[in-house]
């Protein structure tokens, strides 16, 4: 005999409709596995009259999220509106009314997560947010539960499908950034305004959420150093290929001493690295733990159905806790770590310069790198005369030193332009 | 304020000692994240006098597993003895005494799992077994919890590190099976008697456990079709490479209609498949779900420390349930599905024949394939005269038909030997 748990939804767009359908169409499996029957009983949407293609009575719909959050017939509130408001106040109201919540709202979590988690913990209620990072990939639950006893050293992930699609097309099919992005829009992998993705705001929010879990200290989106992919050129990708690398937009979170370093930027990674094989709109997160070594979680980071499986997994967890007691691991941000400035990070670097083609230029440039303590591992010239370029790969260096060197290079008469600077990550 | 949960261990070999150390050395993180303090208070080992390198008083040790299972000062029992007995009766005794259990014992689960799970479910107690499949990789919890709402169509995994190490060395370094295995033994990746690994008994047990979870029906080790890697040659690997494949020992579980097909065998997979990049002693499990699409879980499938992280994750889950109520999803084998015979599976096949080098031979052989309805996609000749070989890649065919064809080929005068038959998996 299954017990019924009633869900109130905030928002019913493509993901919300996929959640309703999944709960309905997989009802048998769900009851068989968990002994729970989950029913969506209330849905708040901007336009209750619009057909959402879900088998719910018209009376289930309202345009007032507060009504769902406070409805005594709703046991769990599932928020899929996105953005900060009215999502946050609705979730806080739901918690205030004793209801556990499930949300896919990375923006909210990465900016106002503290308020949400403090309210939930004060009331002993679950906040499920598996769907907020890496869509359908089970990642939050493994990190918080399976790895509860582990010390995580580093997370490195491809957490934005749009940019990975664009970079994959630029790499595999020699497309320009503009053409690849236009295609991604046509195929629905990029939004009409792709800024949140290509400027890496989306990835930065996810990076903040992952860093907070891994290092037990609140990291917000604003703490994450951020560079998007708009400056990545076909030429960078081609030079990467020749050197045995591929270019990916990486979210990296790691401990530097007791501080958290969190950053999102395009980087070259070795072609043999497991993340290099993550193509198209797929996501993957690579985890390095002190005992467990290297782990990787791979799958679809977006899309209504994959995201809905994560939402439903959280709903079922919360439902089982309502019925049988217990709680998921709550907020684990018990420490207050500093945020390490980007200048303190260390990496190898790829630097592409347009230069005067005459004897002595390499010497002048090398002297600048040398003065800043940046050691050169590999350099070669591309093109001749007016097209002359120098490609540098450095040894491991401090970002601050590299930036100081690049700043001085801009002032050299021999350097016509600093065309690209990319970090090189994932070396053993 | 952390609450104390007391663990009794059965067995304290390399994994057991790693569990004790992890609980001790990561005590701060564990308490901070979960609010639980886990202490190992009793340990049953064959020789209590032996030094295990763990910080436990001599009085904690006993040679009687039954004493630990029934000790009223033990809250959770953690079994790391392996094998069926005394592991099973000790675990049943622990459950009988109201204690949740954690085990890494794949052999026990894949042969006598029903007894264990039925006892635990009857008593409403957790059985954690994350460490039984794929060592340190969080897999069981994501499958049972995160994907509780999903329909899994297929699992395909590299779940044995020893054989993957051997195949990787044969592939990357052109070593023979014998040399690669000898090296694996030297490096501690293979046991002195490597039968359980190379004959795929280990992988078959893991395949049975995964299939049972995925398809909600008990699959035992004996239900899994099994071929090891001893017959894989350097030549097979080289032909695979030329065709764009790599050879891996795969565990595959899928639904054929309402029946479960579960099998472990070497197979060629496309070089671009995510599993192809799983090298050395790493493991990975690829999951195909109806909504979530493709997922992959990658990491260390063996080793004391990675395995200990999974054991500790389970211990913390069980401890939190003891303190706060609730239970993990229990046994989900609620259906009784048939086991699909291997003859009914469909695959592409690679067939290597040693043949007489004369006109007409290909025609005779092709006629045999054709009679059995096996269509040829690719064929070429290797070598001349006494060294002549024919390499065939078939289109998708029924295993039964392929076997019938191969049987007839053995009877042809023109066929001197059927040297290899390998399945080709993972094509889109």
PDB file of C-alpha atoms in Angstrom, chain B residues 88-331:
ATOM      1  CA  UNK B  88      25.795 -14.136   6.063  1.00  0.00           C
ATOM      2  CA  UNK B  89      24.918 -15.627   9.438  1.00  0.00           C
ATOM      3  CA  UNK B  90      26.687 -12.806  11.232  1.00  0.00           C
ATOM      4  CA  UNK B  91      24.774 -10.190   9.235  1.00  0.00           C
ATOM      5  CA  UNK B  92      21.483 -12.020   9.819  1.00  0.00           C
ATOM      6  CA  UNK B  93      22.269 -12.173  13.520  1.00  0.00           C
ATOM      7  CA  UNK B  94      23.024  -8.434  13.565  1.00  0.00           C
ATOM      8  CA  UNK B  95      19.689  -7.714  11.851  1.00  0.00           C
ATOM      9  CA  UNK B  96      17.988 -10.049  14.274  1.00  0.00           C
ATOM     10  CA  UNK B  97      19.472  -7.941  17.050  1.00  0.00           C
ATOM     11  CA  UNK B  98      17.970  -4.821  15.479  1.00  0.00           C
ATOM     12  CA  UNK B  99      21.145  -3.464  13.929  1.00  0.00           C
ATOM     13  CA  UNK B 100      21.411  -1.987  10.436  1.00  0.00           C
ATOM     14  CA  UNK B 101      24.306  -3.418   8.432  1.00  0.00           C
ATOM     15  CA  UNK B 102      26.830  -2.248   5.882  1.00  0.00           C
ATOM     16  CA  UNK B 103      28.642  -4.697   3.646  1.00  0.00           C
ATOM     17  CA  UNK B 104      31.068  -4.669   0.728  1.00  0.00           C
ATOM     18  CA  UNK B 105      30.390  -8.338   0.015  1.00  0.00           C
ATOM     19  CA  UNK B 106      29.389  -8.641  -3.635  1.00  0.00           C
ATOM     20  CA  UNK B 107      29.622 -12.434  -3.637  1.00  0.00           C
ATOM     21  CA  UNK B 108      27.185 -12.724  -0.759  1.00  0.00           C
ATOM     22  CA  UNK B 109      24.780 -10.177  -2.231  1.00  0.00           C
ATOM     23  CA  UNK B 110      24.822 -11.784  -5.670  1.00  0.00           C
ATOM     24  CA  UNK B 111      24.126 -15.276  -4.356  1.00  0.00           C
ATOM     25  CA  UNK B 112      22.266 -14.953  -1.037  1.00  0.00           C
ATOM     26  CA  UNK B 113      21.107 -11.353  -1.223  1.00  0.00           C
ATOM     27  CA  UNK B 114      17.450 -12.326  -0.928  1.00  0.00           C
ATOM     28  CA  UNK B 115      17.880 -13.703   2.609  1.00  0.00           C
ATOM     29  CA  UNK B 116      19.731 -10.618   3.753  1.00  0.00           C
ATOM     30  CA  UNK B 117      17.335  -8.099   2.217  1.00  0.00           C
ATOM     31  CA  UNK B 118      14.213  -9.921   3.351  1.00  0.00           C
ATOM     32  CA  UNK B 119      15.468 -10.003   6.935  1.00  0.00           C
ATOM     33  CA  UNK B 120      16.428  -6.317   6.823  1.00  0.00           C
ATOM     34  CA  UNK B 121      13.107  -5.251   5.297  1.00  0.00           C
ATOM     35  CA  UNK B 122      11.161  -7.317   7.814  1.00  0.00           C
ATOM     36  CA  UNK B 123      12.973  -5.421  10.559  1.00  0.00           C
ATOM     37  CA  UNK B 124      12.895  -2.025   8.834  1.00  0.00           C
ATOM     38  CA  UNK B 125      16.696  -1.811   8.852  1.00  0.00           C
ATOM     39  CA  UNK B 126      19.187  -0.416   6.357  1.00  0.00           C
ATOM     40  CA  UNK B 127      21.526  -2.612   4.323  1.00  0.00           C
ATOM     41  CA  UNK B 128      24.240  -0.400   2.844  1.00  0.00           C
ATOM     42  CA  UNK B 129      26.309  -1.929   0.060  1.00  0.00           C
ATOM     43  CA  UNK B 130      27.732   0.989  -1.928  1.00  0.00           C
ATOM     44  CA  UNK B 131      31.204  -0.539  -1.656  1.00  0.00           C
ATOM     45  CA  UNK B 132      30.131  -3.879  -3.168  1.00  0.00           C
ATOM     46  CA  UNK B 133      30.042  -2.519  -6.717  1.00  0.00           C
ATOM     47  CA  UNK B 134      32.630  -0.201  -8.258  1.00  0.00           C
ATOM     48  CA  UNK B 135      34.507   0.487  -4.998  1.00  0.00           C
ATOM     49  CA  UNK B 136      34.676   4.213  -4.359  1.00  0.00           C
ATOM     50  CA  UNK B 137      32.186   5.273  -7.039  1.00  0.00           C
ATOM     51  CA  UNK B 138      28.837   6.479  -5.680  1.00  0.00           C
ATOM     52  CA  UNK B 139      26.526   4.293  -7.737  1.00  0.00           C
ATOM     53  CA  UNK B 140      24.090   2.290  -5.588  1.00  0.00           C
ATOM     54  CA  UNK B 141      22.723   5.369  -3.808  1.00  0.00           C
ATOM     55  CA  UNK B 142      22.268   7.375  -7.037  1.00  0.00           C
ATOM     56  CA  UNK B 143      20.524   4.395  -8.664  1.00  0.00           C
ATOM     57  CA  UNK B 144      18.214   3.650  -5.722  1.00  0.00           C
ATOM     58  CA  UNK B 145      17.520   7.233  -4.643  1.00  0.00           C
ATOM     59  CA  UNK B 146      18.370   9.878  -7.242  1.00  0.00           C
ATOM     60  CA  UNK B 147      16.944   7.762 -10.082  1.00  0.00           C
ATOM     61  CA  UNK B 148      14.034   6.323  -8.083  1.00  0.00           C
ATOM     62  CA  UNK B 149      11.601   7.889 -10.545  1.00  0.00           C
ATOM     63  CA  UNK B 150      13.395   6.806 -13.692  1.00  0.00           C
ATOM     64  CA  UNK B 151      13.022   3.782 -15.975  1.00  0.00           C
ATOM     65  CA  UNK B 152      16.465   2.374 -16.584  1.00  0.00           C
ATOM     66  CA  UNK B 153      16.822   0.699 -19.950  1.00  0.00           C
ATOM     67  CA  UNK B 154      20.383  -0.480 -19.866  1.00  0.00           C
ATOM     68  CA  UNK B 155      23.513  -0.540 -17.747  1.00  0.00           C
ATOM     69  CA  UNK B 156      26.900  -1.089 -19.291  1.00  0.00           C
ATOM     70  CA  UNK B 157      29.958  -0.983 -17.117  1.00  0.00           C
ATOM     71  CA  UNK B 158      33.614  -1.666 -16.602  1.00  0.00           C
ATOM     72  CA  UNK B 159      33.372  -3.050 -13.083  1.00  0.00           C
ATOM     73  CA  UNK B 160      36.603  -4.998 -12.677  1.00  0.00           C
ATOM     74  CA  UNK B 161      39.835  -3.059 -12.318  1.00  0.00           C
ATOM     75  CA  UNK B 162      42.168  -6.027 -12.750  1.00  0.00           C
ATOM     76  CA  UNK B 163      40.907  -6.961 -16.181  1.00  0.00           C
ATOM     77  CA  UNK B 164      40.687  -3.342 -17.264  1.00  0.00           C
ATOM     78  CA  UNK B 165      44.296  -2.861 -16.228  1.00  0.00           C
ATOM     79  CA  UNK B 166      45.356  -5.919 -18.229  1.00  0.00           C
ATOM     80  CA  UNK B 167      43.382  -4.892 -21.325  1.00  0.00           C
ATOM     81  CA  UNK B 168      44.702  -1.324 -21.103  1.00  0.00           C
ATOM     82  CA  UNK B 169      48.306  -2.536 -21.032  1.00  0.00           C
ATOM     83  CA  UNK B 170      47.618  -4.893 -23.947  1.00  0.00           C
ATOM     84  CA  UNK B 171      46.110  -1.966 -25.859  1.00  0.00           C
ATOM     85  CA  UNK B 172      48.453   0.899 -25.029  1.00  0.00           C
ATOM     86  CA  UNK B 173      51.707  -1.000 -24.726  1.00  0.00           C
ATOM     87  CA  UNK B 174      51.187  -3.987 -27.020  1.00  0.00           C
ATOM     88  CA  UNK B 175      51.735  -6.416 -24.141  1.00  0.00           C
ATOM     89  CA  UNK B 176      50.534 -10.009 -24.261  1.00  0.00           C
ATOM     90  CA  UNK B 177      47.785 -11.125 -21.888  1.00  0.00           C
ATOM     91  CA  UNK B 178      50.310 -13.169 -19.896  1.00  0.00           C
ATOM     92  CA  UNK B 179      52.813 -10.321 -19.514  1.00  0.00           C
ATOM     93  CA  UNK B 180      50.146  -7.790 -18.621  1.00  0.00           C
ATOM     94  CA  UNK B 181      48.675 -10.125 -16.014  1.00  0.00           C
ATOM     95  CA  UNK B 182      52.093 -10.834 -14.519  1.00  0.00           C
ATOM     96  CA  UNK B 183      52.680  -7.097 -14.224  1.00  0.00           C
ATOM     97  CA  UNK B 184      49.256  -6.555 -12.658  1.00  0.00           C
ATOM     98  CA  UNK B 185      50.173  -9.153 -10.024  1.00  0.00           C
ATOM     99  CA  UNK B 186      53.484  -7.433  -9.327  1.00  0.00           C
ATOM    100  CA  UNK B 187      51.730  -4.092  -8.870  1.00  0.00           C
ATOM    101  CA  UNK B 188      49.027  -5.513  -6.631  1.00  0.00           C
ATOM    102  CA  UNK B 189      46.228  -5.011  -9.192  1.00  0.00           C
ATOM    103  CA  UNK B 190      45.739  -8.778  -9.517  1.00  0.00           C
ATOM    104  CA  UNK B 191      45.688 -11.504  -6.900  1.00  0.00           C
ATOM    105  CA  UNK B 192      48.050 -14.470  -6.874  1.00  0.00           C
ATOM    106  CA  UNK B 193      45.137 -16.565  -8.118  1.00  0.00           C
ATOM    107  CA  UNK B 194      43.502 -14.172 -10.575  1.00  0.00           C
ATOM    108  CA  UNK B 195      40.668 -16.514 -11.614  1.00  0.00           C
ATOM    109  CA  UNK B 196      37.839 -14.563  -9.969  1.00  0.00           C
ATOM    110  CA  UNK B 197      38.865 -11.502 -11.974  1.00  0.00           C
ATOM    111  CA  UNK B 198      40.040 -12.817 -15.347  1.00  0.00           C
ATOM    112  CA  UNK B 199      37.258 -15.407 -15.600  1.00  0.00           C
ATOM    113  CA  UNK B 200      34.824 -12.555 -14.758  1.00  0.00           C
ATOM    114  CA  UNK B 201      33.220 -14.127 -11.675  1.00  0.00           C
ATOM    115  CA  UNK B 202      33.761 -10.825  -9.863  1.00  0.00           C
ATOM    116  CA  UNK B 203      32.221  -8.785 -12.683  1.00  0.00           C
ATOM    117  CA  UNK B 204      29.290 -11.216 -12.947  1.00  0.00           C
ATOM    118  CA  UNK B 205      28.434 -10.767  -9.254  1.00  0.00           C
ATOM    119  CA  UNK B 206      28.488  -6.980  -9.673  1.00  0.00           C
ATOM    120  CA  UNK B 207      26.409  -7.249 -12.846  1.00  0.00           C
ATOM    121  CA  UNK B 208      23.804  -9.277 -10.942  1.00  0.00           C
ATOM    122  CA  UNK B 209      23.594  -6.652  -8.183  1.00  0.00           C
ATOM    123  CA  UNK B 210      23.216  -3.772 -10.655  1.00  0.00           C
ATOM    124  CA  UNK B 211      20.645  -5.626 -12.767  1.00  0.00           C
ATOM    125  CA  UNK B 212      18.570  -6.389  -9.663  1.00  0.00           C
ATOM    126  CA  UNK B 213      18.428  -2.702  -8.756  1.00  0.00           C
ATOM    127  CA  UNK B 214      17.813  -1.454 -12.275  1.00  0.00           C
ATOM    128  CA  UNK B 215      15.007  -3.831 -13.151  1.00  0.00           C
ATOM    129  CA  UNK B 216      13.351  -4.452  -9.771  1.00  0.00           C
ATOM    130  CA  UNK B 217      13.799  -8.214  -9.996  1.00  0.00           C
ATOM    131  CA  UNK B 218      16.290 -10.511  -8.285  1.00  0.00           C
ATOM    132  CA  UNK B 219      19.191 -11.460 -10.559  1.00  0.00           C
ATOM    133  CA  UNK B 220      21.810 -13.770  -9.079  1.00  0.00           C
ATOM    134  CA  UNK B 221      25.392 -14.345 -10.171  1.00  0.00           C
ATOM    135  CA  UNK B 222      24.337 -17.637 -11.761  1.00  0.00           C
ATOM    136  CA  UNK B 223      21.858 -15.801 -13.995  1.00  0.00           C
ATOM    137  CA  UNK B 224      24.631 -13.769 -15.601  1.00  0.00           C
ATOM    138  CA  UNK B 225      26.154 -15.087 -18.825  1.00  0.00           C
ATOM    139  CA  UNK B 226      29.897 -14.971 -18.345  1.00  0.00           C
ATOM    140  CA  UNK B 227      33.036 -14.979 -20.513  1.00  0.00           C
ATOM    141  CA  UNK B 228      36.407 -13.869 -19.164  1.00  0.00           C
ATOM    142  CA  UNK B 229      39.284 -12.197 -20.964  1.00  0.00           C
ATOM    143  CA  UNK B 230      41.744 -15.093 -21.163  1.00  0.00           C
ATOM    144  CA  UNK B 231      40.982 -15.678 -24.847  1.00  0.00           C
ATOM    145  CA  UNK B 232      41.526 -12.041 -25.890  1.00  0.00           C
ATOM    146  CA  UNK B 233      44.682 -11.709 -27.985  1.00  0.00           C
ATOM    147  CA  UNK B 234      46.923  -8.850 -29.015  1.00  0.00           C
ATOM    148  CA  UNK B 235      45.705  -9.483 -32.529  1.00  0.00           C
ATOM    149  CA  UNK B 236      42.053  -8.934 -31.568  1.00  0.00           C
ATOM    150  CA  UNK B 237      43.047  -5.675 -29.930  1.00  0.00           C
ATOM    151  CA  UNK B 238      45.010  -4.577 -32.983  1.00  0.00           C
ATOM    152  CA  UNK B 239      42.137  -5.353 -35.360  1.00  0.00           C
ATOM    153  CA  UNK B 240      39.800  -3.500 -32.995  1.00  0.00           C
ATOM    154  CA  UNK B 241      42.095  -0.471 -33.136  1.00  0.00           C
ATOM    155  CA  UNK B 242      42.138  -0.477 -36.926  1.00  0.00           C
ATOM    156  CA  UNK B 243      38.345  -0.548 -36.935  1.00  0.00           C
ATOM    157  CA  UNK B 244      38.095   2.325 -34.451  1.00  0.00           C
ATOM    158  CA  UNK B 245      37.290   0.184 -31.411  1.00  0.00           C
ATOM    159  CA  UNK B 246      38.864  -0.759 -28.103  1.00  0.00           C
ATOM    160  CA  UNK B 247      38.379  -4.073 -26.283  1.00  0.00           C
ATOM    161  CA  UNK B 248      36.874  -3.876 -22.765  1.00  0.00           C
ATOM    162  CA  UNK B 249      35.415  -6.416 -20.359  1.00  0.00           C
ATOM    163  CA  UNK B 250      31.830  -5.198 -20.125  1.00  0.00           C
ATOM    164  CA  UNK B 251      29.054  -5.989 -17.715  1.00  0.00           C
ATOM    165  CA  UNK B 252      25.779  -5.391 -19.535  1.00  0.00           C
ATOM    166  CA  UNK B 253      22.285  -5.555 -18.082  1.00  0.00           C
ATOM    167  CA  UNK B 254      19.223  -4.663 -20.099  1.00  0.00           C
ATOM    168  CA  UNK B 255      15.568  -5.435 -20.530  1.00  0.00           C
ATOM    169  CA  UNK B 256      14.585  -7.672 -23.413  1.00  0.00           C
ATOM    170  CA  UNK B 257      10.822  -7.297 -23.408  1.00  0.00           C
ATOM    171  CA  UNK B 258       9.942  -8.055 -19.795  1.00  0.00           C
ATOM    172  CA  UNK B 259      12.973 -10.291 -19.196  1.00  0.00           C
ATOM    173  CA  UNK B 260      16.379  -9.302 -17.895  1.00  0.00           C
ATOM    174  CA  UNK B 261      19.459  -9.954 -20.005  1.00  0.00           C
ATOM    175  CA  UNK B 262      22.636  -9.860 -17.918  1.00  0.00           C
ATOM    176  CA  UNK B 263      26.047 -10.733 -19.273  1.00  0.00           C
ATOM    177  CA  UNK B 264      29.727 -10.158 -18.776  1.00  0.00           C
ATOM    178  CA  UNK B 265      32.150 -10.612 -21.652  1.00  0.00           C
ATOM    179  CA  UNK B 266      34.912  -8.852 -23.530  1.00  0.00           C
ATOM    180  CA  UNK B 267      33.582  -6.634 -26.298  1.00  0.00           C
ATOM    181  CA  UNK B 268      34.710  -4.083 -28.820  1.00  0.00           C
ATOM    182  CA  UNK B 269      33.348  -0.596 -28.175  1.00  0.00           C
ATOM    183  CA  UNK B 270      33.819   2.518 -30.318  1.00  0.00           C
ATOM    184  CA  UNK B 271      36.954   4.491 -29.406  1.00  0.00           C
ATOM    185  CA  UNK B 272      34.790   7.614 -28.973  1.00  0.00           C
ATOM    186  CA  UNK B 273      32.476   5.943 -26.431  1.00  0.00           C
ATOM    187  CA  UNK B 274      32.914   7.396 -22.909  1.00  0.00           C
ATOM    188  CA  UNK B 275      33.729   3.907 -21.581  1.00  0.00           C
ATOM    189  CA  UNK B 276      36.625   3.596 -24.039  1.00  0.00           C
ATOM    190  CA  UNK B 277      38.480   6.321 -22.114  1.00  0.00           C
ATOM    191  CA  UNK B 278      38.307   4.323 -18.867  1.00  0.00           C
ATOM    192  CA  UNK B 279      41.863   3.108 -18.484  1.00  0.00           C
ATOM    193  CA  UNK B 280      44.021   1.163 -16.087  1.00  0.00           C
ATOM    194  CA  UNK B 281      42.371   0.041 -12.890  1.00  0.00           C
ATOM    195  CA  UNK B 282      39.541   2.603 -13.138  1.00  0.00           C
ATOM    196  CA  UNK B 283      35.902   1.526 -13.298  1.00  0.00           C
ATOM    197  CA  UNK B 284      32.905   3.230 -14.842  1.00  0.00           C
ATOM    198  CA  UNK B 285      29.247   2.436 -15.228  1.00  0.00           C
ATOM    199  CA  UNK B 286      27.211   3.828 -18.079  1.00  0.00           C
ATOM    200  CA  UNK B 287      23.465   4.096 -17.424  1.00  0.00           C
ATOM    201  CA  UNK B 288      20.791   4.655 -20.065  1.00  0.00           C
ATOM    202  CA  UNK B 289      17.483   5.913 -18.731  1.00  0.00           C
ATOM    203  CA  UNK B 290      14.260   6.656 -20.530  1.00  0.00           C
ATOM    204  CA  UNK B 291      14.186  10.332 -19.472  1.00  0.00           C
ATOM    205  CA  UNK B 292      17.616  11.074 -18.133  1.00  0.00           C
ATOM    206  CA  UNK B 293      19.389   9.754 -21.223  1.00  0.00           C
ATOM    207  CA  UNK B 294      23.006   8.729 -20.752  1.00  0.00           C
ATOM    208  CA  UNK B 295      24.793   8.941 -17.427  1.00  0.00           C
ATOM    209  CA  UNK B 296      28.236   7.721 -16.486  1.00  0.00           C
ATOM    210  CA  UNK B 297      29.787   7.218 -13.065  1.00  0.00           C
ATOM    211  CA  UNK B 298      33.572   6.962 -13.134  1.00  0.00           C
ATOM    212  CA  UNK B 299      36.246   6.375 -10.509  1.00  0.00           C
ATOM    213  CA  UNK B 300      38.341   3.878  -8.598  1.00  0.00           C
ATOM    214  CA  UNK B 301      36.641   0.510  -8.441  1.00  0.00           C
ATOM    215  CA  UNK B 302      38.973  -1.003  -5.878  1.00  0.00           C
ATOM    216  CA  UNK B 303      41.640  -0.131  -3.348  1.00  0.00           C
ATOM    217  CA  UNK B 304      41.331   0.197   0.416  1.00  0.00           C
ATOM    218  CA  UNK B 305      40.846   3.969   0.655  1.00  0.00           C
ATOM    219  CA  UNK B 306      38.342   4.442  -2.189  1.00  0.00           C
ATOM    220  CA  UNK B 307      36.334   1.453  -0.943  1.00  0.00           C
ATOM    221  CA  UNK B 308      36.473   2.836   2.606  1.00  0.00           C
ATOM    222  CA  UNK B 309      34.896   6.132   1.502  1.00  0.00           C
ATOM    223  CA  UNK B 310      31.873   4.188   0.225  1.00  0.00           C
ATOM    224  CA  UNK B 311      31.660   2.116   3.408  1.00  0.00           C
ATOM    225  CA  UNK B 312      31.815   5.264   5.528  1.00  0.00           C
ATOM    226  CA  UNK B 313      29.137   6.972   3.403  1.00  0.00           C
ATOM    227  CA  UNK B 314      26.849   4.011   4.142  1.00  0.00           C
ATOM    228  CA  UNK B 315      27.753   3.980   7.841  1.00  0.00           C
ATOM    229  CA  UNK B 316      26.887   7.678   8.101  1.00  0.00           C
ATOM    230  CA  UNK B 317      23.581   7.118   6.314  1.00  0.00           C
ATOM    231  CA  UNK B 318      22.634   4.295   8.660  1.00  0.00           C
ATOM    232  CA  UNK B 319      23.830   6.292  11.673  1.00  0.00           C
ATOM    233  CA  UNK B 320      21.683   9.282  10.735  1.00  0.00           C
ATOM    234  CA  UNK B 321      18.668   7.011  10.339  1.00  0.00           C
ATOM    235  CA  UNK B 322      19.278   5.549  13.802  1.00  0.00           C
ATOM    236  CA  UNK B 323      19.449   9.022  15.295  1.00  0.00           C
ATOM    237  CA  UNK B 324      16.792  10.861  13.314  1.00  0.00           C
ATOM    238  CA  UNK B 325      14.508   8.125  12.000  1.00  0.00           C
ATOM    239  CA  UNK B 326      13.881   7.210   8.399  1.00  0.00           C
ATOM    240  CA  UNK B 327      15.396   4.499   6.266  1.00  0.00           C
ATOM    241  CA  UNK B 328      17.187   4.169   2.952  1.00  0.00           C
ATOM    242  CA  UNK B 329      15.210   2.689   0.063  1.00  0.00           C
ATOM    243  CA  UNK B 330      15.266  -1.042   0.815  1.00  0.00           C
ATOM    244  CA  UNK B 331      15.137  -3.980  -1.533  1.00  0.00           C
TER     245      UNK B 331
END
